[in-house]
PDB file of C-alpha atoms and ligand atoms in Angstrom:
ATOM      1  CA  UNK A 456     -78.188  75.861 100.843  1.00  0.00           C
ATOM      2  CA  UNK A 457     -76.524  73.094  98.824  1.00  0.00           C
ATOM      3  CA  UNK A 458     -74.736  74.263  95.699  1.00  0.00           C
ATOM      4  CA  UNK A 459     -76.690  73.870  92.452  1.00  0.00           C
ATOM      5  CA  UNK A 460     -75.233  71.824  89.597  1.00  0.00           C
ATOM      6  CA  UNK A 461     -73.442  74.647  87.790  1.00  0.00           C
ATOM      7  CA  UNK A 462     -72.729  72.485  84.749  1.00  0.00           C
ATOM      8  CA  UNK A 463     -76.438  72.746  83.915  1.00  0.00           C
ATOM      9  CA  UNK A 464     -78.787  75.709  83.611  1.00  0.00           C
ATOM     10  CA  UNK A 465     -80.126  76.665  87.042  1.00  0.00           C
ATOM     11  CA  UNK A 466     -83.846  77.479  87.393  1.00  0.00           C
ATOM     12  CA  UNK A 467     -84.448  80.747  89.248  1.00  0.00           C
ATOM     13  CA  UNK A 468     -88.187  80.851  88.529  1.00  0.00           C
ATOM     14  CA  UNK A 469     -90.293  78.698  86.198  1.00  0.00           C
ATOM     15  CA  UNK A 470     -89.440  81.079  83.314  1.00  0.00           C
ATOM     16  CA  UNK A 471     -85.988  82.340  84.256  1.00  0.00           C
ATOM     17  CA  UNK A 472     -82.797  80.279  84.162  1.00  0.00           C
ATOM     18  CA  UNK A 473     -79.185  81.101  84.903  1.00  0.00           C
ATOM     19  CA  UNK A 474     -77.196  79.918  81.877  1.00  0.00           C
ATOM     20  CA  UNK A 475     -73.775  81.098  82.995  1.00  0.00           C
ATOM     21  CA  UNK A 476     -70.279  79.746  83.011  1.00  0.00           C
ATOM     22  CA  UNK A 477     -68.790  78.524  86.286  1.00  0.00           C
ATOM     23  CA  UNK A 478     -65.016  78.747  86.064  1.00  0.00           C
ATOM     24  CA  UNK A 479     -63.340  77.375  89.194  1.00  0.00           C
ATOM     25  CA  UNK A 480     -60.175  79.348  88.396  1.00  0.00           C
ATOM     26  CA  UNK A 481     -61.889  82.702  87.892  1.00  0.00           C
ATOM     27  CA  UNK A 482     -62.602  85.239  90.633  1.00  0.00           C
ATOM     28  CA  UNK A 483     -65.137  87.093  88.507  1.00  0.00           C
ATOM     29  CA  UNK A 484     -68.204  85.656  86.778  1.00  0.00           C
ATOM     30  CA  UNK A 485     -70.680  87.099  84.308  1.00  0.00           C
ATOM     31  CA  UNK A 486     -74.204  85.824  84.938  1.00  0.00           C
ATOM     32  CA  UNK A 487     -76.234  85.312  81.760  1.00  0.00           C
ATOM     33  CA  UNK A 488     -79.947  84.627  82.273  1.00  0.00           C
ATOM     34  CA  UNK A 489     -82.606  83.333  79.908  1.00  0.00           C
ATOM     35  CA  UNK A 490     -86.246  84.399  80.207  1.00  0.00           C
ATOM     36  CA  UNK A 491     -88.489  82.057  78.233  1.00  0.00           C
ATOM     37  CA  UNK A 492     -92.255  81.631  78.142  1.00  0.00           C
ATOM     38  CA  UNK A 493     -94.545  80.314  75.393  1.00  0.00           C
ATOM     39  CA  UNK A 494     -94.141  83.470  73.301  1.00  0.00           C
ATOM     40  CA  UNK A 495     -90.933  85.240  74.256  1.00  0.00           C
ATOM     41  CA  UNK A 496     -87.299  84.327  74.677  1.00  0.00           C
ATOM     42  CA  UNK A 497     -84.899  86.959  75.967  1.00  0.00           C
ATOM     43  CA  UNK A 498     -81.246  86.449  76.860  1.00  0.00           C
ATOM     44  CA  UNK A 499     -79.543  88.808  79.335  1.00  0.00           C
ATOM     45  CA  UNK A 500     -75.794  89.512  79.305  1.00  0.00           C
ATOM     46  CA  UNK A 501     -74.745  86.551  77.117  1.00  0.00           C
ATOM     47  CA  UNK A 502     -71.108  86.604  78.238  1.00  0.00           C
ATOM     48  CA  UNK A 503     -67.664  86.447  76.694  1.00  0.00           C
ATOM     49  CA  UNK A 504     -66.180  84.604  73.737  1.00  0.00           C
ATOM     50  CA  UNK A 505     -64.551  81.887  75.914  1.00  0.00           C
ATOM     51  CA  UNK A 506     -67.867  81.406  77.741  1.00  0.00           C
ATOM     52  CA  UNK A 507     -69.863  81.114  74.549  1.00  0.00           C
ATOM     53  CA  UNK A 508     -69.841  77.285  74.049  1.00  0.00           C
ATOM     54  CA  UNK A 509     -71.037  76.628  77.600  1.00  0.00           C
ATOM     55  CA  UNK A 510     -73.656  79.390  77.629  1.00  0.00           C
ATOM     56  CA  UNK A 511     -74.979  78.244  74.255  1.00  0.00           C
ATOM     57  CA  UNK A 512     -75.143  74.583  75.308  1.00  0.00           C
ATOM     58  CA  UNK A 513     -77.280  75.584  78.293  1.00  0.00           C
ATOM     59  CA  UNK A 514     -79.492  77.784  76.108  1.00  0.00           C
ATOM     60  CA  UNK A 515     -79.964  74.937  73.616  1.00  0.00           C
ATOM     61  CA  UNK A 516     -80.921  72.606  76.487  1.00  0.00           C
ATOM     62  CA  UNK A 517     -83.855  74.949  77.161  1.00  0.00           C
ATOM     63  CA  UNK A 518     -84.928  76.571  73.872  1.00  0.00           C
ATOM     64  CA  UNK A 519     -84.299  76.757  70.145  1.00  0.00           C
ATOM     65  CA  UNK A 520     -81.818  79.671  69.855  1.00  0.00           C
ATOM     66  CA  UNK A 521     -83.520  80.675  66.600  1.00  0.00           C
ATOM     67  CA  UNK A 522     -86.532  81.697  68.702  1.00  0.00           C
ATOM     68  CA  UNK A 523     -84.584  84.293  70.699  1.00  0.00           C
ATOM     69  CA  UNK A 524     -85.842  87.738  69.698  1.00  0.00           C
ATOM     70  CA  UNK A 525     -83.992  89.987  72.131  1.00  0.00           C
ATOM     71  CA  UNK A 526     -80.625  90.039  73.837  1.00  0.00           C
ATOM     72  CA  UNK A 527     -80.183  92.588  76.622  1.00  0.00           C
ATOM     73  CA  UNK A 528     -76.682  93.973  77.135  1.00  0.00           C
ATOM     74  CA  UNK A 529     -76.626  95.797  80.457  1.00  0.00           C
ATOM     75  CA  UNK A 530     -73.304  97.407  79.525  1.00  0.00           C
ATOM     76  CA  UNK A 531     -70.491  96.917  77.042  1.00  0.00           C
ATOM     77  CA  UNK A 532     -67.868  94.925  78.964  1.00  0.00           C
ATOM     78  CA  UNK A 533     -66.307  92.009  77.029  1.00  0.00           C
ATOM     79  CA  UNK A 534     -67.150  89.567  79.829  1.00  0.00           C
ATOM     80  CA  UNK A 535     -70.784  90.688  79.641  1.00  0.00           C
ATOM     81  CA  UNK A 536     -71.456  90.716  75.902  1.00  0.00           C
ATOM     82  CA  UNK A 537     -68.216  90.110  73.948  1.00  0.00           C
ATOM     83  CA  UNK A 538     -69.808  87.050  72.323  1.00  0.00           C
ATOM     84  CA  UNK A 539     -72.636  89.052  70.684  1.00  0.00           C
ATOM     85  CA  UNK A 540     -71.339  88.667  67.091  1.00  0.00           C
ATOM     86  CA  UNK A 541     -71.029  84.874  67.463  1.00  0.00           C
ATOM     87  CA  UNK A 542     -74.329  84.637  69.279  1.00  0.00           C
ATOM     88  CA  UNK A 543     -76.261  86.558  66.626  1.00  0.00           C
ATOM     89  CA  UNK A 544     -74.836  84.236  63.949  1.00  0.00           C
ATOM     90  CA  UNK A 545     -76.231  81.214  65.798  1.00  0.00           C
ATOM     91  CA  UNK A 546     -79.590  82.897  66.521  1.00  0.00           C
ATOM     92  CA  UNK A 547     -79.808  83.936  62.860  1.00  0.00           C
ATOM     93  CA  UNK A 548     -83.130  85.694  63.372  1.00  0.00           C
ATOM     94  CA  UNK A 549     -83.929  88.714  61.164  1.00  0.00           C
ATOM     95  CA  UNK A 550     -85.951  90.398  63.913  1.00  0.00           C
ATOM     96  CA  UNK A 551     -83.331  89.989  66.629  1.00  0.00           C
ATOM     97  CA  UNK A 552     -82.888  93.135  68.729  1.00  0.00           C
ATOM     98  CA  UNK A 553     -79.868  93.949  70.834  1.00  0.00           C
ATOM     99  CA  UNK A 554     -81.310  95.918  73.742  1.00  0.00           C
ATOM    100  CA  UNK A 555     -79.077  98.453  75.482  1.00  0.00           C
ATOM    101  CA  UNK A 556     -78.650 102.113  76.388  1.00  0.00           C
ATOM    102  CA  UNK A 557     -77.359 104.452  73.652  1.00  0.00           C
ATOM    103  CA  UNK A 558     -74.143 104.999  75.633  1.00  0.00           C
ATOM    104  CA  UNK A 559     -73.566 101.231  75.493  1.00  0.00           C
ATOM    105  CA  UNK A 560     -74.639 100.820  71.864  1.00  0.00           C
ATOM    106  CA  UNK A 561     -72.018 103.370  70.842  1.00  0.00           C
ATOM    107  CA  UNK A 562     -69.352 100.980  72.139  1.00  0.00           C
ATOM    108  CA  UNK A 563     -70.731  97.505  71.359  1.00  0.00           C
ATOM    109  CA  UNK A 564     -71.018  98.447  67.688  1.00  0.00           C
ATOM    110  CA  UNK A 565     -67.251  97.916  67.692  1.00  0.00           C
ATOM    111  CA  UNK A 566     -67.690  94.197  68.438  1.00  0.00           C
ATOM    112  CA  UNK A 567     -69.055  93.974  64.887  1.00  0.00           C
ATOM    113  CA  UNK A 568     -72.697  93.450  65.835  1.00  0.00           C
ATOM    114  CA  UNK A 569     -74.946  93.252  62.740  1.00  0.00           C
ATOM    115  CA  UNK A 570     -78.397  93.006  64.377  1.00  0.00           C
ATOM    116  CA  UNK A 571     -80.754  95.902  65.015  1.00  0.00           C
ATOM    117  CA  UNK A 572     -80.250  97.879  68.188  1.00  0.00           C
ATOM    118  CA  UNK A 573     -83.107  98.796  70.504  1.00  0.00           C
ATOM    119  CA  UNK A 574     -82.030 101.833  72.515  1.00  0.00           C
ATOM    120  CA  UNK A 575     -83.948 101.752  75.793  1.00  0.00           C
ATOM    121  CA  UNK A 576     -83.457 105.477  76.397  1.00  0.00           C
ATOM    122  CA  UNK A 577     -85.255 106.196  73.105  1.00  0.00           C
ATOM    123  CA  UNK A 578     -88.124 103.819  73.968  1.00  0.00           C
ATOM    124  CA  UNK A 579     -89.276 105.108  77.357  1.00  0.00           C
ATOM    125  CA  UNK A 580     -87.011 102.576  79.118  1.00  0.00           C
ATOM    126  CA  UNK A 581     -89.455  99.787  78.268  1.00  0.00           C
ATOM    127  CA  UNK A 582     -89.634  96.804  75.916  1.00  0.00           C
ATOM    128  CA  UNK A 583     -93.009  95.202  75.228  1.00  0.00           C
ATOM    129  CA  UNK A 584     -92.675  91.519  74.373  1.00  0.00           C
ATOM    130  CA  UNK A 585     -94.964  89.527  72.075  1.00  0.00           C
ATOM    131  CA  UNK A 586     -96.976  88.268  75.030  1.00  0.00           C
ATOM    132  CA  UNK A 587     -97.612  91.858  76.144  1.00  0.00           C
ATOM    133  CA  UNK A 588     -95.224  91.442  79.041  1.00  0.00           C
ATOM    134  CA  UNK A 589     -93.255  94.655  79.612  1.00  0.00           C
ATOM    135  CA  UNK A 590     -89.607  94.668  80.612  1.00  0.00           C
ATOM    136  CA  UNK A 591     -88.608  97.879  82.366  1.00  0.00           C
ATOM    137  CA  UNK A 592     -85.085  99.262  82.342  1.00  0.00           C
ATOM    138  CA  UNK A 593     -83.505 101.467  84.966  1.00  0.00           C
ATOM    139  CA  UNK A 594     -80.606 103.654  84.018  1.00  0.00           C
ATOM    140  CA  UNK A 595     -77.723 103.296  86.498  1.00  0.00           C
ATOM    141  CA  UNK A 596     -75.058 105.613  85.024  1.00  0.00           C
ATOM    142  CA  UNK A 597     -71.485 104.847  86.132  1.00  0.00           C
ATOM    143  CA  UNK A 598     -72.578 101.731  88.012  1.00  0.00           C
ATOM    144  CA  UNK A 599     -70.202 100.863  86.589  1.00  0.00           C
ATOM    145  CA  UNK A 600     -70.266 102.311  83.092  1.00  0.00           C
ATOM    146  CA  UNK A 601     -71.859 105.386  81.453  1.00  0.00           C
ATOM    147  CA  UNK A 602     -74.597 103.327  79.784  1.00  0.00           C
ATOM    148  CA  UNK A 603     -75.275 100.763  82.509  1.00  0.00           C
ATOM    149  CA  UNK A 604     -78.860  99.585  82.910  1.00  0.00           C
ATOM    150  CA  UNK A 605     -80.654  96.986  84.998  1.00  0.00           C
ATOM    151  CA  UNK A 606     -83.824  95.199  83.885  1.00  0.00           C
ATOM    152  CA  UNK A 607     -86.966  94.705  85.947  1.00  0.00           C
ATOM    153  CA  UNK A 608     -89.468  92.004  85.030  1.00  0.00           C
ATOM    154  CA  UNK A 609     -92.568  93.087  86.903  1.00  0.00           C
ATOM    155  CA  UNK A 610     -94.353  89.805  86.220  1.00  0.00           C
ATOM    156  CA  UNK A 611     -91.906  87.737  88.277  1.00  0.00           C
ATOM    157  CA  UNK A 612     -90.627  90.734  90.295  1.00  0.00           C
ATOM    158  CA  UNK A 613     -87.101  89.900  89.142  1.00  0.00           C
ATOM    159  CA  UNK A 614     -84.366  92.515  88.860  1.00  0.00           C
ATOM    160  CA  UNK A 615     -81.460  91.644  86.566  1.00  0.00           C
ATOM    161  CA  UNK A 616     -78.717  93.665  88.219  1.00  0.00           C
ATOM    162  CA  UNK A 617     -75.707  92.739  86.074  1.00  0.00           C
ATOM    163  CA  UNK A 618     -72.507  94.075  87.707  1.00  0.00           C
ATOM    164  CA  UNK A 619     -74.079  96.350  90.306  1.00  0.00           C
ATOM    165  CA  UNK A 620     -73.659  93.800  93.089  1.00  0.00           C
ATOM    166  CA  UNK A 621     -70.498  92.405  91.510  1.00  0.00           C
ATOM    167  CA  UNK A 622     -67.862  91.016  93.831  1.00  0.00           C
ATOM    168  CA  UNK A 623     -64.481  89.367  93.643  1.00  0.00           C
ATOM    169  CA  UNK A 624     -64.431  86.083  95.474  1.00  0.00           C
ATOM    170  CA  UNK A 625     -62.520  82.820  95.055  1.00  0.00           C
ATOM    171  CA  UNK A 626     -65.356  80.809  96.562  1.00  0.00           C
ATOM    172  CA  UNK A 627     -67.926  81.773  93.953  1.00  0.00           C
ATOM    173  CA  UNK A 628     -71.574  80.942  94.418  1.00  0.00           C
ATOM    174  CA  UNK A 629     -74.597  81.894  92.349  1.00  0.00           C
ATOM    175  CA  UNK A 630     -76.434  82.793  95.543  1.00  0.00           C
ATOM    176  CA  UNK A 631     -74.974  85.413  97.892  1.00  0.00           C
ATOM    177  CA  UNK A 632     -73.999  84.171 101.329  1.00  0.00           C
ATOM    178  CA  UNK A 633     -73.067  85.845 104.614  1.00  0.00           C
ATOM    179  CA  UNK A 634     -69.640  87.146 103.588  1.00  0.00           C
ATOM    180  CA  UNK A 635     -70.880  88.695 100.345  1.00  0.00           C
ATOM    181  CA  UNK A 636     -70.630  92.334 101.448  1.00  0.00           C
ATOM    182  CA  UNK A 637     -66.935  91.822 102.169  1.00  0.00           C
ATOM    183  CA  UNK A 638     -66.447  90.319  98.692  1.00  0.00           C
ATOM    184  CA  UNK A 639     -68.217  93.343  97.174  1.00  0.00           C
ATOM    185  CA  UNK A 640     -65.859  95.690  98.999  1.00  0.00           C
ATOM    186  CA  UNK A 641     -62.917  93.817  97.470  1.00  0.00           C
TER     187      UNK A 641
HETATM  188 FE1  LIG B  87     -68.777  95.120  83.883  1.00  0.00          FE
END
């Protein structure tokens, strides 16, 4: 498979785009994704402060950030959601929800997040979007943090796995190739 143009958002399905930051020097990448249909816009794992300008440019290429109503933080790591306070300022939406497990919320409060939190463990591990589409969350404790979750979008049968299949690899690619298991072991 030829490498996608990482400087742009990469379409995974018609409604889901990778909006991440490809750093040639880094051996570790966070993978933010945007789910957008006519009624709902959800951002997953928005990334770190240094990644923010690139992630936001890709988001703006696709949608009006003011229309984002939910940001899912699969866990609290700074590379995964350290840019939340800057992001919520740009989104500037009174109904914005930061979606996470209570064990994660306890920690990401300390980033200075002002938006409302939606604790998945207190909402039957589900989030119903405006369109009626239901995002399901699976609790994956200690993979690799006490509040880690993954998100399943039944409509497109997409699982947002965050760091579960994380690997360290100098030859980074958005799509796993033959030597990926070895990179995961590293
Ligand atoms: Fe992590």
